[in-house]
Coordinates of C-alpha atoms (C1' of nucleotides) in Angstrom, one line a residue:
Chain I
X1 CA 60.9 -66.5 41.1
X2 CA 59.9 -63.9 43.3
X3 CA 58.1 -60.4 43.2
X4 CA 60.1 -57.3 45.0
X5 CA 59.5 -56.5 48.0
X6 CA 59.5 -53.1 46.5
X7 CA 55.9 -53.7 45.1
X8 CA 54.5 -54.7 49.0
X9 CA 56.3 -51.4 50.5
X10 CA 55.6 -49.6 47.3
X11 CA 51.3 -50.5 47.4
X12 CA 51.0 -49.9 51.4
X13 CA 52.9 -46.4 51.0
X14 CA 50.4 -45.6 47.8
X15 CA 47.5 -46.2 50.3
X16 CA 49.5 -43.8 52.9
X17 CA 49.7 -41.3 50.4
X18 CA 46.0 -41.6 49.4
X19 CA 45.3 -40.5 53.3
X20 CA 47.6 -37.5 52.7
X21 CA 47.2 -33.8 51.4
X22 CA 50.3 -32.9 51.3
X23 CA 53.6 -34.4 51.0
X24 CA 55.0 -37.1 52.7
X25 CA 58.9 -37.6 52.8
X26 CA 60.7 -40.8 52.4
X27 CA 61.9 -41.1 55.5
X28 CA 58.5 -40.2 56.9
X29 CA 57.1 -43.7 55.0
X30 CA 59.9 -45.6 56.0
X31 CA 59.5 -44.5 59.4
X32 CA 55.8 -45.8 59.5
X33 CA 56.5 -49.1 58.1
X34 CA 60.2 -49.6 59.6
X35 CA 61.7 -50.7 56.4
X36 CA 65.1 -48.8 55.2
X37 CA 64.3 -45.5 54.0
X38 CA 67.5 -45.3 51.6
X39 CA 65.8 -48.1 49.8
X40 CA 62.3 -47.3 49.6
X41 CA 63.2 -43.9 48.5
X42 CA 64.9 -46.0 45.5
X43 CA 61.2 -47.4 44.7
X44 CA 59.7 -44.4 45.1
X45 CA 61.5 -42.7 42.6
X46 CA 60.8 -45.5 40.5
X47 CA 57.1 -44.5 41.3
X48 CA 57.9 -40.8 40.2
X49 CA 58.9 -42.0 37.3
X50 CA 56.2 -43.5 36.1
X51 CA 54.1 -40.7 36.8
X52 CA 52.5 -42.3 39.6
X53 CA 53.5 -40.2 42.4
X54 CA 55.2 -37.0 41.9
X55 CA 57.8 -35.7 43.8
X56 CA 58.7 -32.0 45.2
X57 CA 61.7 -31.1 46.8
X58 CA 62.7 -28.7 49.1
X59 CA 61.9 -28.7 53.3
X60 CA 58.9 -29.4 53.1
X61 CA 58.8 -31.4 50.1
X62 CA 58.1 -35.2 49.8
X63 CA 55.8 -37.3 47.4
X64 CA 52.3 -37.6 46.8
X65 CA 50.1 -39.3 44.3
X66 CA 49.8 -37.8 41.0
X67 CA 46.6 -39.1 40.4
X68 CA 43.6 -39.7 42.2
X69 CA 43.8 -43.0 44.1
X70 CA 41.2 -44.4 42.5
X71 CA 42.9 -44.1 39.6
X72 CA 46.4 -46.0 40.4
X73 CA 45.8 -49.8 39.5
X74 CA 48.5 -52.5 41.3
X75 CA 49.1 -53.0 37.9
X76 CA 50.7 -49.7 37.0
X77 CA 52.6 -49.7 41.0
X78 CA 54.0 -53.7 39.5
X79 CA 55.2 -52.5 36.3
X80 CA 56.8 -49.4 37.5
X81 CA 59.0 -51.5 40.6
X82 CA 59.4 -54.3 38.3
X83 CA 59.8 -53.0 34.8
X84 CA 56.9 -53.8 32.8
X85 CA 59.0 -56.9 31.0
X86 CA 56.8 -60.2 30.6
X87 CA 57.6 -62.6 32.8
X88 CA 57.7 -65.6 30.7
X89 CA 60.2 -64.8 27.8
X90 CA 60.1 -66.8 24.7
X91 CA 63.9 -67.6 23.5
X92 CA 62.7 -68.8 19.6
X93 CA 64.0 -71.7 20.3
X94 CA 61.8 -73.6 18.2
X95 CA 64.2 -72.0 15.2
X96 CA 67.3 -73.6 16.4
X97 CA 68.3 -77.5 16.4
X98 CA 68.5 -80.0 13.3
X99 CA 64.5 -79.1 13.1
X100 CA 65.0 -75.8 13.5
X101 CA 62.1 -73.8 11.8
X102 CA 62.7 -70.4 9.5
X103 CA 63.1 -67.0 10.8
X104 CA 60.2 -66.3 8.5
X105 CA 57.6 -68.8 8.9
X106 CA 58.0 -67.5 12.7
X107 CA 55.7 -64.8 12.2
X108 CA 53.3 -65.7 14.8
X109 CA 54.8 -66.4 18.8
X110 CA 55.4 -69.9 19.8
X111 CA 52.4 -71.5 20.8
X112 CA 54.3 -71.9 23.8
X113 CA 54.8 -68.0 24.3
X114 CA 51.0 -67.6 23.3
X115 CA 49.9 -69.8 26.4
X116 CA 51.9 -68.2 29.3
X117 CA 51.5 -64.9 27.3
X118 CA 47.3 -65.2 28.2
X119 CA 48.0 -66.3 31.1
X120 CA 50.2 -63.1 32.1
X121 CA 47.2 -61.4 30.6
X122 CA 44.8 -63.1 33.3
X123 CA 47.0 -61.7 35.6
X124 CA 47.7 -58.5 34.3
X125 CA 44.0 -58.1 33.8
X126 CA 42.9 -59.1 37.5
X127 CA 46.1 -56.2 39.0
X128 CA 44.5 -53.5 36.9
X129 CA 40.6 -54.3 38.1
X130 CA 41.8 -53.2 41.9
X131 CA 42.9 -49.8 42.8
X132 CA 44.8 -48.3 45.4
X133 CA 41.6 -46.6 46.4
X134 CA 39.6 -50.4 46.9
X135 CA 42.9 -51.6 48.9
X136 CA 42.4 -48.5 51.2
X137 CA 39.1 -49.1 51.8
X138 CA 39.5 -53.0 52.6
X139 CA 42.3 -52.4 54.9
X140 CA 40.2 -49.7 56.8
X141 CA 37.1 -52.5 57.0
X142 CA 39.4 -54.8 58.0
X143 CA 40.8 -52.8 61.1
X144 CA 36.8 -51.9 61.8
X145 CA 37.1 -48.8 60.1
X146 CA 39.9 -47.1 62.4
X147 CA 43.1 -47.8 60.5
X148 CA 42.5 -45.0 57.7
X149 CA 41.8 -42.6 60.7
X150 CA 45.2 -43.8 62.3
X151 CA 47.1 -43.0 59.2
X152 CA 45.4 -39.4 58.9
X153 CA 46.2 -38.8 62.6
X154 CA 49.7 -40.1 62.3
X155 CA 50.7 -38.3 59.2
X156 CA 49.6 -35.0 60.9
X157 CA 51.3 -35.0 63.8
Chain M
X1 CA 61.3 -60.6 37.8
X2 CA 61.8 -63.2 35.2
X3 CA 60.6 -66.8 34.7
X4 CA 63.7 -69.1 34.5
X5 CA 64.1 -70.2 31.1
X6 CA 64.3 -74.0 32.6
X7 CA 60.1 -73.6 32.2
X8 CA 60.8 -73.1 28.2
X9 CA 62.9 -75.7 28.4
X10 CA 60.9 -78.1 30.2
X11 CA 57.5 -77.4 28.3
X12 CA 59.0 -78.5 24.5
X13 CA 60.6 -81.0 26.1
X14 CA 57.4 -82.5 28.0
X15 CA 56.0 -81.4 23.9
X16 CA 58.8 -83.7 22.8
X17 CA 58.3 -86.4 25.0
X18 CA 54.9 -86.7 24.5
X19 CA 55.3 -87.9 21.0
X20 CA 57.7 -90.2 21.7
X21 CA 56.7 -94.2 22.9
X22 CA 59.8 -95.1 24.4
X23 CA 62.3 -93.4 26.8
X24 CA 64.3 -89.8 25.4
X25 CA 67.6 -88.9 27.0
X26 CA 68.5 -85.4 28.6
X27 CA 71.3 -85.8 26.1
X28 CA 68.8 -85.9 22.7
X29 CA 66.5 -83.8 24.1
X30 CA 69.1 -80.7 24.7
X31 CA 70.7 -81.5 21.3
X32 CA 67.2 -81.1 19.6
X33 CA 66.9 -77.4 20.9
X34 CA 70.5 -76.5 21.1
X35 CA 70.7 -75.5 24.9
X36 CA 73.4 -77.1 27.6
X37 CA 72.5 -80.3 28.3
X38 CA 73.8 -80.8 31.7
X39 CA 71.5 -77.6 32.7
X40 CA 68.8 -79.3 31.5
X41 CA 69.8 -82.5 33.1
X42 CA 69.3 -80.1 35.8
X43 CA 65.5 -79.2 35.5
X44 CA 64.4 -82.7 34.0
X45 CA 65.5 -83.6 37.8
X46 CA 62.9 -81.6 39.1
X47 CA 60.2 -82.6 36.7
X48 CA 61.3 -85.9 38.0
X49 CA 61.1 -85.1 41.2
X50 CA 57.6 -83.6 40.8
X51 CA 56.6 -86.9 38.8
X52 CA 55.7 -85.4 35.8
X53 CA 58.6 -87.1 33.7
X54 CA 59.7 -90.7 35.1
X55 CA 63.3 -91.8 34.3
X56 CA 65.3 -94.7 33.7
X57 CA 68.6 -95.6 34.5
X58 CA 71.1 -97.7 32.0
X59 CA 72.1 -97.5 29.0
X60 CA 68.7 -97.2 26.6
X61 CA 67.6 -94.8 30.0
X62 CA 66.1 -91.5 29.6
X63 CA 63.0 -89.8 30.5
X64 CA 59.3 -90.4 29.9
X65 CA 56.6 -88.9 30.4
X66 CA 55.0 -90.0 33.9
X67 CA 51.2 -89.4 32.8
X68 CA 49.6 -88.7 29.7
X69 CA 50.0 -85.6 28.0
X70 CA 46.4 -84.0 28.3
X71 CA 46.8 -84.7 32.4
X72 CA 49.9 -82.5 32.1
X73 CA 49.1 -78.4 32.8
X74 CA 51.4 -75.5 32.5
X75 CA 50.8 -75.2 36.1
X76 CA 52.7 -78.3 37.1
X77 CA 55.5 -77.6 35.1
X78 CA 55.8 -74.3 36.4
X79 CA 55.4 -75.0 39.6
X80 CA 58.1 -77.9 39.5
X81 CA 61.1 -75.6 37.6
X82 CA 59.9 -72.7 40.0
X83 CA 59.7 -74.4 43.4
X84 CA 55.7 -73.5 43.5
X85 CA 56.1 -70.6 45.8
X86 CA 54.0 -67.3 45.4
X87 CA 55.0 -64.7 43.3
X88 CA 54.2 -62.3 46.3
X89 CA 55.2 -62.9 49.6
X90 CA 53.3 -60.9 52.2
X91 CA 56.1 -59.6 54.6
X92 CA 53.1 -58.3 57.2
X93 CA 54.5 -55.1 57.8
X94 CA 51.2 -54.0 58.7
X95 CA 52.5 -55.5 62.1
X96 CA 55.4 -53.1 62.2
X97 CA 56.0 -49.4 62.9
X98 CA 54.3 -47.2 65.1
X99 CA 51.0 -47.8 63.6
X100 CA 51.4 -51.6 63.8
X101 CA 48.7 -54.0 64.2
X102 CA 49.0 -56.5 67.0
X103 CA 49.2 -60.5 65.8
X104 CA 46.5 -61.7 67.1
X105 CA 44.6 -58.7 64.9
X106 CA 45.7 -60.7 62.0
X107 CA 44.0 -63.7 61.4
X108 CA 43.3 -63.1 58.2
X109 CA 45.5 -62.0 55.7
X110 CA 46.7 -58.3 54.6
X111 CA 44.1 -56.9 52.2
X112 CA 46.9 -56.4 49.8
X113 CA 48.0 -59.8 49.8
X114 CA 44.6 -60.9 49.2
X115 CA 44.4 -58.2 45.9
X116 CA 47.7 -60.3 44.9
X117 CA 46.6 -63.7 45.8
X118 CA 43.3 -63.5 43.7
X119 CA 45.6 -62.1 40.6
X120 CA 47.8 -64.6 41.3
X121 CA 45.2 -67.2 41.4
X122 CA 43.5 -66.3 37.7
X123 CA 47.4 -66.7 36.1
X124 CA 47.3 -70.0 37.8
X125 CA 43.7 -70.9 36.6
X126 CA 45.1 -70.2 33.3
X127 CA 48.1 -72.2 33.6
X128 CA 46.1 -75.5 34.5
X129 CA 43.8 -74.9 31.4
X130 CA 46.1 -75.9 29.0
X131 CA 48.1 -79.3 28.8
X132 CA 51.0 -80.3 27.1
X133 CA 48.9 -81.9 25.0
X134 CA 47.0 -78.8 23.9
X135 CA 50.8 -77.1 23.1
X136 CA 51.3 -80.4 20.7
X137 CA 48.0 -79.8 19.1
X138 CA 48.8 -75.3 18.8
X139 CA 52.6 -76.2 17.5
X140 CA 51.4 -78.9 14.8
X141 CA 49.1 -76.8 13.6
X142 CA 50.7 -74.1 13.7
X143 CA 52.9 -75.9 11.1
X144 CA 50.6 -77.1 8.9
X145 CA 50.7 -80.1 10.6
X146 CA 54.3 -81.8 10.1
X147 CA 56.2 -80.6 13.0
X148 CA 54.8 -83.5 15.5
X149 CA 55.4 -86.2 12.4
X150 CA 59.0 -84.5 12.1
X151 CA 59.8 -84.7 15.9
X152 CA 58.4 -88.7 15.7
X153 CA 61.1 -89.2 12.4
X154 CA 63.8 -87.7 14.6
X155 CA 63.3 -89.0 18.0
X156 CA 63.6 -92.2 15.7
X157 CA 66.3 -91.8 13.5
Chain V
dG1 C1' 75.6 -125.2 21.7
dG2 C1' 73.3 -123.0 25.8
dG3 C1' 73.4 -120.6 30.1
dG4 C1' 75.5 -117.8 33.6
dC5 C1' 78.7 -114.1 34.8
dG6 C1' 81.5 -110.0 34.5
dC7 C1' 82.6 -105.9 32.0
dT8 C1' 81.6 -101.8 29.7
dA9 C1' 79.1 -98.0 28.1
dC10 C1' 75.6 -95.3 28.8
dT11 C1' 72.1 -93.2 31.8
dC12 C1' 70.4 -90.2 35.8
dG13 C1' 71.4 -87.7 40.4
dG14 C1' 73.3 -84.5 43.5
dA15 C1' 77.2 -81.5 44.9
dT16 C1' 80.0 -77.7 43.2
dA17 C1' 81.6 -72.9 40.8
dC18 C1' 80.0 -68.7 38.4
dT19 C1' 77.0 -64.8 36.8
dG20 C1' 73.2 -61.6 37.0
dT21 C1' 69.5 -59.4 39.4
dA22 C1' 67.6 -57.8 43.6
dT23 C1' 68.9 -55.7 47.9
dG24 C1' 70.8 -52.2 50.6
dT25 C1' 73.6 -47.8 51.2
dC26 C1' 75.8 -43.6 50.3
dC27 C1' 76.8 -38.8 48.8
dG28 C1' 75.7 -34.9 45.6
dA29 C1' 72.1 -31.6 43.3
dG30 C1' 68.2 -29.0 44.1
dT31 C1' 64.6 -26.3 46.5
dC32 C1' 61.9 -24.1 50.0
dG33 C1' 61.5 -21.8 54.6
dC34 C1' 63.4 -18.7 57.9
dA35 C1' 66.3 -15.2 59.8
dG36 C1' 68.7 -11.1 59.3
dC37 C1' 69.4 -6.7 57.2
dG38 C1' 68.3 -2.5 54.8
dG39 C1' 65.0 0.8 53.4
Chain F
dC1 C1' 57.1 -1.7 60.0
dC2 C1' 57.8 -4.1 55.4
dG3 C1' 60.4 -6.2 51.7
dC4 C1' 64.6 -8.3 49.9
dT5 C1' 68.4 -11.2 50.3
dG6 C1' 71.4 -14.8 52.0
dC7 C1' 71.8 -18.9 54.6
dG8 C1' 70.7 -23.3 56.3
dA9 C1' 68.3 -27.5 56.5
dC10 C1' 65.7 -30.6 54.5
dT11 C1' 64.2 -33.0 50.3
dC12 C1' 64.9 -36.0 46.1
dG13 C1' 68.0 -38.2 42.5
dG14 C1' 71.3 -41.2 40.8
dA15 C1' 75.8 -43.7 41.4
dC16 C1' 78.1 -47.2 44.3
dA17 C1' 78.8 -51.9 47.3
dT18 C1' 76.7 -56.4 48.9
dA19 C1' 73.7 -60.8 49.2
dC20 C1' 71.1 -64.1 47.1
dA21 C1' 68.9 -66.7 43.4
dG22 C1' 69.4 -68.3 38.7
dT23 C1' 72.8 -70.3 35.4
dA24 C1' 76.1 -73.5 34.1
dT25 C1' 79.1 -77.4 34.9
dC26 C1' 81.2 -81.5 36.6
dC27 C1' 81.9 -86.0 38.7
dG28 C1' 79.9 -90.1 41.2
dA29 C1' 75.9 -93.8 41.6
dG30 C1' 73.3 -97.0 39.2
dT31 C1' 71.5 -100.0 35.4
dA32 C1' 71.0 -102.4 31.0
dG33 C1' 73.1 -104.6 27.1
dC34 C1' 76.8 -107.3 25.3
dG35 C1' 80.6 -110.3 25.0
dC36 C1' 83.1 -114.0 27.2
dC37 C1' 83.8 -118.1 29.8
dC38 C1' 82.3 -122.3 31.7
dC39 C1' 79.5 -126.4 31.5

DNA sequence: GGGGCGCTACTCGGATACTGTATGTCCGAGTCGCAGCGG
DNA sequence: CCGCTGCGACTCGGACATACAGTATCCGAGTAGCGCCCC
């Protein structure tokens, strides 16, 4: 089981974006990261739609975050590449076999589906604590406090 | 992203196994939950393989559980269906594109794999709090406490 | 009658097809900026 | 000289192929029990 790659090239492009004013094009993102720009324009519009960047077309159009960065959790950039489904699906099948239980004493989830389901909650909890904002500022400390400049300088020109 | 349903699978069968004393073949075990037994031949390899079931060949063979039940996590079964690898794979495209960072620059890892990592890290924490035993305990009780004696009468019978 | 041997039936184990999701790409719809024309 | 209009170029958006991982299955390798034969 593995993540999309679409949430990596989705989260560094929401940091891009968080250097930006005005709109950045696809192409213009994908250029900066050299990934295909056909396909990241695919996850961004998955982005638009969930009304974390917003899009404007036209010459000068491109995206650009639709909320304040600190506002964007890694949660809400993973559900919208990935859907938003649980990972861990429970299939019932405690209600099938020769000890198959009733549909209606199977009010409550599985015990089984309860365990994974908290912890997908662990996890879910510990995406939405970070922001796009915090990465931003780590990955500018990291670079000793020139990569955010970079970015700025870059989109400009 | 989904969660193969080999980890469903494999969790009420390590449940199953765990209340039974002598060896349980992949044959019983997939006729007890109605799912294709030669695919879950399949992933009672790999729990094999990971030595958290022991088998044994002829003709009263089957599987076992290789340890007890409370030394059993989530985590290990998870890890054995899944293969163990992270859910997100850093592709360090920080090192790419015009604003790319040079290798050596990059001892430590992408402040957005570290965001992932620690999330990563609290769903495992999760998963290797609770043991098969624990699911035993949440299922019997769950069912007013006959579904463990029920398993015992069938695995019998 | 007792012990050893071979057969059979049942088990696991890995190698082999098939399906669905993720990956990657393309062309059409829409919109804004700019140039040209008329007043 | 200023405003309007038409064109062009660039953007996003969804529909279309391809590659890989998950799903499902089968047949071969191995072992334990049982019956048979020999002593």
């Amino acid at each position: 089981m593995k993540l999309s790659n679409g949430v990596e090239w989705s989260l560094h492009s929401c940091v891009t974006l968080s250097q930006s004013s005005g709109a950045v094009s696809a192409q213009r993102l994908a250029e900066l990261h050299q990934i295909p720009p056909a396909y990241l324009a695919k996850h961004l519009q998955a982005l638009s739609r969930a009304n974390i960047v917003s899009s404007v077309h036209g010459q000068i159009g491109g995206y650009r975050l639709a909320r304040p960065p600190e506002a964007i959790s890694l949660l809400d950039v993973v559900d919208a590449i990935d859907g938003g489904e649980a990972l861990y699906r429970c299939m019932e099948i405690r209600q099938r076999g020769p000890l198959g239980l009733a549909p209606e004493s199977c009010a409550r989830p599985c015990a089984v589906a309860r365990a994974m389901r908290t912890a997908e909650d662990a996890w879910r909890n510990a995406l939405s604590s970070t922001s796009v904002a915090d990465l931003a500022v780590a990955i500018d400390e990291d670079s000793g406090g020139t990569a955010m400049a970079d970015v700025r300088r870059w989109l400009k020109a």
